Coordinates of C-alpha atoms in Angstrom, one line a residue:
Chain A
Q1 CA 0.0 0.0 0.0
V2 CA 1.5 3.3 -1.1
Q3 CA 1.7 6.0 1.4
L4 CA 3.0 9.6 1.3
Q5 CA 3.8 11.6 4.4
E6 CA 4.8 15.3 4.5
S7 CA 7.1 16.6 7.2
G8 CA 8.6 20.0 8.0
P9 CA 8.2 23.1 10.1
G10 CA 4.6 24.4 10.6
L11 CA 5.7 28.0 11.1
V12 CA 8.0 30.0 8.8
K13 CA 9.0 33.7 9.1
P14 CA 8.3 36.1 6.3
S15 CA 11.2 36.4 3.8
E16 CA 12.6 33.0 4.9
T17 CA 12.6 29.7 3.0
L18 CA 9.9 27.1 3.5
S19 CA 11.2 23.5 3.4
L20 CA 9.2 20.4 3.4
T21 CA 9.9 16.7 2.7
C22 CA 7.7 14.0 1.5
T23 CA 8.5 10.4 2.3
V24 CA 7.1 7.7 0.0
S25 CA 6.6 4.1 1.3
G26 CA 5.5 1.0 -0.5
D27 CA 6.1 2.2 -4.0
S28 CA 8.6 2.1 -6.9
F29 CA 10.0 5.5 -6.6
S30 CA 11.5 5.6 -10.1
T31 CA 8.3 4.8 -11.9
Y32 CA 6.3 8.0 -11.2
Y33 CA 6.5 11.7 -11.1
W34 CA 6.3 13.3 -7.6
S35 CA 4.4 16.5 -7.0
W36 CA 3.7 19.3 -4.6
I37 CA 0.3 21.0 -4.4
R38 CA -1.0 23.6 -1.9
Q39 CA -4.3 25.0 -0.7
P40 CA -4.4 28.4 1.1
P41 CA -7.1 28.7 3.7
G42 CA -10.5 29.1 2.1
K43 CA -9.1 28.8 -1.4
G44 CA -8.7 26.1 -4.0
L45 CA -5.8 23.9 -4.9
E46 CA -2.7 25.1 -6.7
W47 CA -0.1 22.9 -8.4
I48 CA 3.4 23.9 -7.4
G49 CA 5.6 21.5 -9.4
Y50 CA 6.8 17.9 -10.0
I51 CA 10.0 16.0 -10.2
Y52 CA 11.1 12.7 -11.8
Y53 CA 13.7 10.4 -10.4
T54 CA 16.1 11.6 -13.1
G55 CA 15.9 15.1 -11.7
R56 CA 13.7 16.4 -14.4
T57 CA 11.4 19.1 -13.0
N58 CA 8.4 21.2 -14.1
Y59 CA 7.2 24.1 -12.1
N60 CA 4.1 26.4 -12.1
P61 CA 5.3 29.6 -13.7
S62 CA 3.6 31.6 -11.0
L63 CA 6.0 30.2 -8.4
K64 CA 9.0 29.1 -10.6
S65 CA 11.3 31.9 -9.5
R66 CA 11.0 30.8 -5.9
V67 CA 10.6 27.0 -6.0
T68 CA 13.0 24.2 -6.0
V69 CA 11.9 20.5 -5.9
S70 CA 14.6 18.0 -5.3
I71 CA 14.7 14.2 -4.9
D72 CA 16.7 11.7 -2.8
T73 CA 16.0 8.3 -4.4
P74 CA 17.8 6.1 -2.0
K75 CA 15.7 7.5 0.8
N76 CA 12.5 7.5 -1.2
Q77 CA 12.0 11.2 -0.4
F78 CA 11.5 14.4 -2.4
S79 CA 11.5 17.9 -1.1
L80 CA 10.1 21.4 -1.6
K81 CA 11.9 24.6 -1.0
L82 CA 10.0 27.9 -1.4
S83 CA 12.1 31.0 -0.9
S84 CA 11.1 34.6 0.2
V85 CA 7.8 33.5 1.7
T86 CA 5.0 35.9 2.5
A87 CA 1.7 35.5 4.3
A88 CA 0.2 34.5 0.9
D89 CA 2.3 31.3 1.1
T90 CA 0.3 30.2 4.2
A91 CA -1.4 27.0 3.1
V92 CA -1.8 23.3 3.5
Y93 CA 0.9 21.7 1.5
Y94 CA 0.3 18.2 -0.1
C95 CA 2.7 15.9 -1.8
A96 CA 1.2 13.6 -4.4
R97 CA 2.1 10.9 -6.9
L98 CA 1.6 11.8 -10.5
D99 CA 0.8 8.5 -12.2
I100 CA 2.4 8.7 -15.7
V101 CA 2.0 4.9 -16.1
A102 CA -1.8 4.7 -16.3
T103 CA -3.8 7.8 -15.6
D104 CA -1.6 10.9 -15.9
V105 CA -3.2 12.3 -12.7
F106 CA -2.5 12.8 -9.0
D107 CA -3.7 9.4 -7.9
I108 CA -2.3 9.2 -4.3
W109 CA -1.9 12.1 -1.9
G110 CA -0.4 12.7 1.5
Q111 CA -2.6 14.0 4.3
G112 CA -1.1 17.4 4.0
T113 CA 0.8 19.7 6.4
M114 CA -0.2 23.2 7.4
V115 CA 2.5 25.8 7.0
T116 CA 1.9 29.3 8.4
V117 CA 4.0 32.2 7.4
S118 CA 4.2 34.7 10.3
S119 CA 6.7 36.5 12.4
Chain B
E1 CA -3.0 28.9 -18.3
I2 CA -6.4 27.2 -18.4
V3 CA -8.9 28.5 -15.9
L4 CA -11.5 26.1 -14.6
T5 CA -14.8 27.5 -13.3
Q6 CA -17.0 25.1 -11.2
S7 CA -20.6 25.6 -10.5
P8 CA -22.5 25.8 -8.3
G9 CA -20.3 26.9 -5.4
T10 CA -22.5 25.0 -2.9
L11 CA -25.1 22.3 -3.3
S12 CA -27.5 21.3 -0.4
L13 CA -29.0 17.9 -1.0
S14 CA -30.3 14.9 0.8
P15 CA -29.0 11.3 0.7
G16 CA -30.6 9.3 -2.1
E17 CA -30.8 12.3 -4.5
T18 CA -28.8 12.6 -7.7
T19 CA -26.7 15.6 -8.6
T20 CA -24.6 17.0 -11.4
L21 CA -21.6 19.2 -10.9
S22 CA -20.2 21.4 -13.7
C23 CA -16.7 22.4 -14.6
R24 CA -16.1 24.8 -17.5
A25 CA -12.7 25.5 -19.0
S26 CA -11.5 28.8 -20.4
Q27 CA -10.1 27.0 -23.4
S28 CA -10.4 23.5 -24.8
V29 CA -8.8 20.8 -22.6
S30 CA -6.8 18.6 -24.9
S31 CA -7.6 14.9 -25.1
S32 CA -10.2 15.3 -22.4
Y33 CA -7.5 15.4 -19.8
L34 CA -9.9 16.3 -17.0
A35 CA -10.0 14.8 -13.6
W36 CA -12.3 15.0 -10.6
Y37 CA -11.3 14.7 -6.9
Q38 CA -13.3 14.4 -3.7
H39 CA -11.9 16.2 -0.6
K40 CA -13.0 15.9 2.9
P41 CA -11.7 18.1 5.8
G42 CA -8.4 16.8 7.2
Q43 CA -8.1 14.1 4.6
A44 CA -6.1 13.6 1.5
P45 CA -8.0 14.4 -1.7
R46 CA -9.3 11.3 -3.4
L47 CA -9.2 10.7 -7.2
L48 CA -12.6 9.9 -8.6
I49 CA -12.4 10.3 -12.4
Y50 CA -9.7 10.8 -14.9
G51 CA -9.8 11.2 -18.7
A52 CA -13.1 13.0 -18.2
S53 CA -15.0 9.7 -17.8
S54 CA -12.9 6.9 -16.5
R55 CA -13.4 5.9 -12.9
A56 CA -10.4 5.5 -10.7
T57 CA -9.8 2.2 -8.9
G58 CA -12.3 1.4 -6.2
I59 CA -14.7 4.2 -7.1
P60 CA -18.3 3.1 -7.1
D61 CA -20.3 3.4 -10.3
R62 CA -22.6 6.0 -8.7
F63 CA -19.9 8.4 -9.8
S64 CA -19.7 9.2 -13.5
G65 CA -18.0 11.8 -15.5
S66 CA -18.6 13.2 -19.0
G67 CA -17.8 16.0 -21.3
S68 CA -15.2 17.2 -23.7
G69 CA -13.7 20.4 -25.0
T70 CA -14.6 23.1 -22.4
D71 CA -17.6 21.6 -20.6
F72 CA -17.4 18.7 -18.2
T73 CA -19.7 17.2 -15.6
L74 CA -19.6 14.9 -12.6
T75 CA -22.8 13.1 -11.8
I76 CA -23.3 11.4 -8.5
S77 CA -26.3 9.1 -8.3
R78 CA -28.1 8.0 -5.2
L79 CA -26.1 10.2 -2.8
E80 CA -24.7 8.3 0.3
P81 CA -23.9 10.1 3.5
E82 CA -20.1 9.6 2.9
D83 CA -20.3 11.4 -0.5
F84 CA -20.7 14.9 1.1
A85 CA -17.5 16.8 0.6
V86 CA -15.8 19.3 -1.7
F87 CA -15.3 18.3 -5.3
Y88 CA -12.6 19.7 -7.5
C89 CA -12.0 19.4 -11.2
Q90 CA -8.5 19.5 -12.6
Q91 CA -7.0 19.7 -16.1
Y92 CA -3.8 18.1 -17.0
G93 CA -3.8 18.7 -20.8
S94 CA -1.4 21.6 -20.5
S95 CA 1.0 23.0 -18.1
P96 CA 0.5 24.4 -15.6
Y97 CA -1.9 21.9 -14.2
T98 CA -4.9 23.8 -12.8
F99 CA -7.8 23.1 -10.5
G100 CA -11.3 24.6 -10.2
Q101 CA -12.3 26.4 -7.1
G102 CA -14.4 23.6 -5.9
T103 CA -18.1 22.7 -5.4
K104 CA -19.1 22.0 -1.8
L105 CA -21.8 19.3 -1.5
E106 CA -23.5 19.5 1.9
I107 CA -26.3 17.6 3.5
K108 CA -29.6 19.4 3.5

């Protein structure tokens, strides 16, 4: 059974860098793309970006200048760094599997982790 | 980017009823690359439909999707108490992937 679990600080100061890690268990890490998606309070979902085990990435242009997604295949983990955060980056952050094998969609998600940007 | 507009914003229905949710795209979604997700508070979103009309693994046939181009619908038949949630459509035909703002389905 595939599981994804986000981890990282729940509070980040304005202008600093938000860092989160997603640990994947029970899956072939090199078969799929791995994504980050967020949901600000009271708003809809926003795709942030994805990474393949080769290191290939694709980012949402709205965040591209501030986002870095990296991967650690031996640990079955991938990470998100979002720099120069503001209150607008306060959101629940989800990691998700992008199934390029069968459906081309986000078929498995983590539970999400709330990150608040505040001094 | 493709903007997805969902309607209505909120639906108040009773168990046993049937409902249709709408998702309209600002431009044509290529190859009907449109998905639907169900999201309950505090839980991970759950994939329901992909390719506009294909049910994901384990999704009951009470959920059905249809549409093409710019207009898509999710129909839920014979509503069960566990169906009440927020539903999002998402297009993956072009980058950046985008989601609709959601339709909240609440118990009347």
